[in-house]
Short mmCIF file of C-alpha atoms and ligand atoms in Angstrom, two decimals:
data_model
loop_
_atom_site.label_atom_id
_atom_site.label_comp_id
_atom_site.label_asym_id
_atom_site.label_seq_id
_atom_site.Cartn_x
_atom_site.Cartn_y
_atom_site.Cartn_z
CA UNK A 1 -81.81 15.06 -8.09
CA UNK A 2 -85.39 14.83 -8.32
CA UNK A 3 -88.21 12.64 -7.08
CA UNK A 4 -86.00 11.21 -3.97
CA UNK A 5 -88.63 11.35 -0.67
CA UNK A 6 -87.54 8.87 2.44
CA UNK A 7 -83.96 8.49 0.26
CA UNK A 8 -82.92 12.27 0.39
CA UNK A 9 -79.93 11.90 2.63
CA UNK A 10 -78.48 9.36 1.20
CA UNK A 11 -78.31 10.93 -2.12
CA UNK A 12 -77.23 13.61 -0.85
CA UNK A 13 -74.18 12.14 0.84
CA UNK A 14 -73.76 10.69 -2.37
CA UNK A 15 -72.81 14.24 -4.18
CA UNK A 16 -70.46 15.27 -1.06
CA UNK A 17 -68.99 12.11 -1.21
CA UNK A 18 -70.04 9.93 1.49
CA UNK A 19 -72.17 6.82 2.42
CA UNK A 20 -74.80 6.79 4.84
CA UNK A 21 -77.04 4.60 5.60
CA UNK A 22 -80.54 5.36 7.77
CA UNK A 23 -80.75 4.04 11.33
CA UNK A 24 -83.71 4.33 13.95
CA UNK A 25 -82.66 5.64 17.13
CA UNK A 26 -85.47 4.30 18.50
CA UNK A 27 -84.17 0.50 17.78
CA UNK A 28 -80.96 1.51 16.46
CA UNK A 29 -82.25 -1.57 13.10
CA UNK A 30 -80.62 -0.12 9.37
CA UNK A 31 -82.89 0.91 6.29
CA UNK A 32 -81.99 0.37 3.32
CA UNK A 33 -84.13 1.55 1.03
CA UNK A 34 -84.69 4.56 3.78
CA UNK A 35 -88.40 4.27 5.22
CA UNK A 36 -90.39 7.61 6.95
CA UNK A 37 -91.18 5.43 10.29
CA UNK A 38 -89.03 2.43 11.69
CA UNK A 39 -90.75 -0.55 10.45
CA UNK A 40 -89.48 -2.71 13.48
CA UNK A 41 -90.25 0.13 16.22
CA UNK A 42 -93.17 1.48 15.09
CA UNK A 43 -90.32 5.42 15.69
CA UNK A 44 -90.41 7.91 13.39
CA UNK A 45 -87.51 9.52 14.57
CA UNK A 46 -84.59 7.90 12.55
CA UNK A 47 -81.21 9.15 12.00
CA UNK A 48 -78.30 8.89 9.04
CA UNK A 49 -75.11 7.51 10.12
CA UNK A 50 -72.32 7.88 7.48
CA UNK A 51 -69.89 4.11 6.88
CA UNK A 52 -66.99 3.67 5.03
CA UNK A 53 -67.83 1.72 2.04
CA UNK A 54 -66.53 -1.26 3.12
CA UNK A 55 -67.87 -4.83 2.19
CA UNK A 56 -68.29 -8.46 0.08
CA UNK A 57 -70.38 -9.34 -3.13
CA UNK A 58 -73.53 -10.62 -1.88
CA UNK A 59 -74.22 -10.94 -5.57
CA UNK A 60 -73.47 -10.21 -8.86
CA UNK A 61 -74.60 -10.13 -12.88
CA UNK A 62 -72.67 -9.11 -15.97
CA UNK A 63 -74.61 -7.47 -18.12
CA UNK A 64 -73.20 -7.20 -22.22
CA UNK A 65 -76.06 -6.21 -23.64
CA UNK A 66 -76.92 -2.20 -24.17
CA UNK A 67 -80.94 -1.67 -22.88
CA UNK A 68 -79.97 2.11 -21.99
CA UNK A 69 -77.54 2.27 -18.76
CA UNK A 70 -75.32 4.92 -18.05
CA UNK A 71 -72.86 5.35 -21.05
CA UNK A 72 -69.68 6.43 -18.07
CA UNK A 73 -70.42 1.80 -18.08
CA UNK A 74 -69.47 1.34 -20.71
CA UNK A 75 -69.58 -2.83 -21.70
CA UNK A 76 -69.10 -5.26 -20.71
CA UNK A 77 -70.02 -3.92 -17.35
CA UNK A 78 -71.43 -5.96 -13.61
CA UNK A 79 -73.82 -4.90 -11.43
CA UNK A 80 -73.32 -5.84 -7.76
CA UNK A 81 -75.28 -6.06 -4.19
CA UNK A 82 -73.10 -5.39 -1.04
CA UNK A 83 -73.37 -6.63 1.64
CA UNK A 84 -71.71 -3.08 4.04
CA UNK A 85 -69.53 -3.90 7.08
CA UNK A 86 -70.71 -1.61 9.28
CA UNK A 87 -74.31 -1.33 9.13
CA UNK A 88 -76.13 -4.42 10.17
CA UNK A 89 -75.54 -6.58 6.73
CA UNK A 90 -77.33 -3.80 4.68
CA UNK A 91 -76.66 -4.23 1.15
CA UNK A 92 -76.50 -1.53 -2.02
CA UNK A 93 -76.21 -1.72 -5.09
CA UNK A 94 -73.03 -0.62 -7.83
CA UNK A 95 -70.75 -1.56 -10.57
CA UNK A 96 -67.11 -3.68 -10.79
CA UNK A 97 -64.46 -1.63 -11.85
CA UNK A 98 -63.31 -4.30 -13.61
CA UNK A 99 -65.67 -5.67 -16.44
CA UNK A 100 -63.89 -8.32 -17.02
CA UNK A 101 -62.87 -9.32 -13.69
CA UNK A 102 -63.10 -13.25 -12.32
CA UNK A 103 -66.21 -12.07 -9.52
CA UNK A 104 -66.82 -14.74 -6.29
CA UNK A 105 -69.09 -13.99 -3.97
CA UNK A 106 -67.64 -12.58 -1.03
CA UNK A 107 -65.48 -10.68 -2.70
CA UNK A 108 -64.43 -8.05 -0.12
CA UNK A 109 -65.03 -5.07 -1.76
CA UNK A 110 -64.23 -0.81 -1.53
CA UNK A 111 -66.66 1.73 -2.88
CA UNK A 112 -65.71 4.20 -4.91
CA UNK A 113 -68.58 7.40 -6.03
CA UNK A 114 -68.57 8.42 -9.56
CA UNK A 115 -71.03 10.83 -11.35
CA UNK A 116 -72.87 9.35 -13.97
CA UNK A 117 -75.31 10.94 -16.74
CA UNK A 118 -78.62 9.57 -16.85
CA UNK A 119 -81.54 11.45 -19.23
CA UNK A 120 -78.96 14.57 -18.47
CA UNK A 121 -78.83 14.49 -15.44
CA UNK A 122 -75.93 14.02 -13.01
CA UNK A 123 -76.01 11.13 -10.61
CA UNK A 124 -73.59 9.19 -7.90
CA UNK A 125 -72.87 5.85 -8.00
CA UNK A 126 -70.89 3.53 -6.14
CA UNK A 127 -67.58 2.12 -7.74
CA UNK A 128 -66.91 -0.65 -6.54
CA UNK A 129 -62.72 -2.48 -6.10
CA UNK A 130 -61.87 -5.97 -5.36
CA UNK A 131 -59.64 -5.21 -2.10
CA UNK A 132 -59.00 -9.13 -1.61
CA UNK A 133 -59.92 -12.98 -2.14
CA UNK A 134 -63.33 -14.41 -1.54
CA UNK A 135 -64.05 -15.70 1.74
ZN1 ZN B 201 -87.09 0.94 15.07
#
């Protein structure tokens, strides 16, 4: 993979089947996207912590038109922003497994890691499954 910058460990984690989020070793602030230096306390000591791929839907949108997204997503697809349970409220994006499902803000979800193809490159992605009713 090219041009990963500070997020490299996130993408490597996904490729190995794990969701990892960066955390400051000094002040314990979570960072998404990843940073090279903590903006909260100025520390350069950052670590990557494995977190459960679980959370609640923070926002979502359903896409009906093709515009170059990976073909694995099909049409329509639902993009979701999910607030993680274990990462200080940090949010990750992905798609919902059921594109025609009734989606609600606050709905609990759990992710599986899938492989998508974009411009000939295999890229891991999060596909979220609904696990219960909205709070
Ligand atoms: Zn910090």
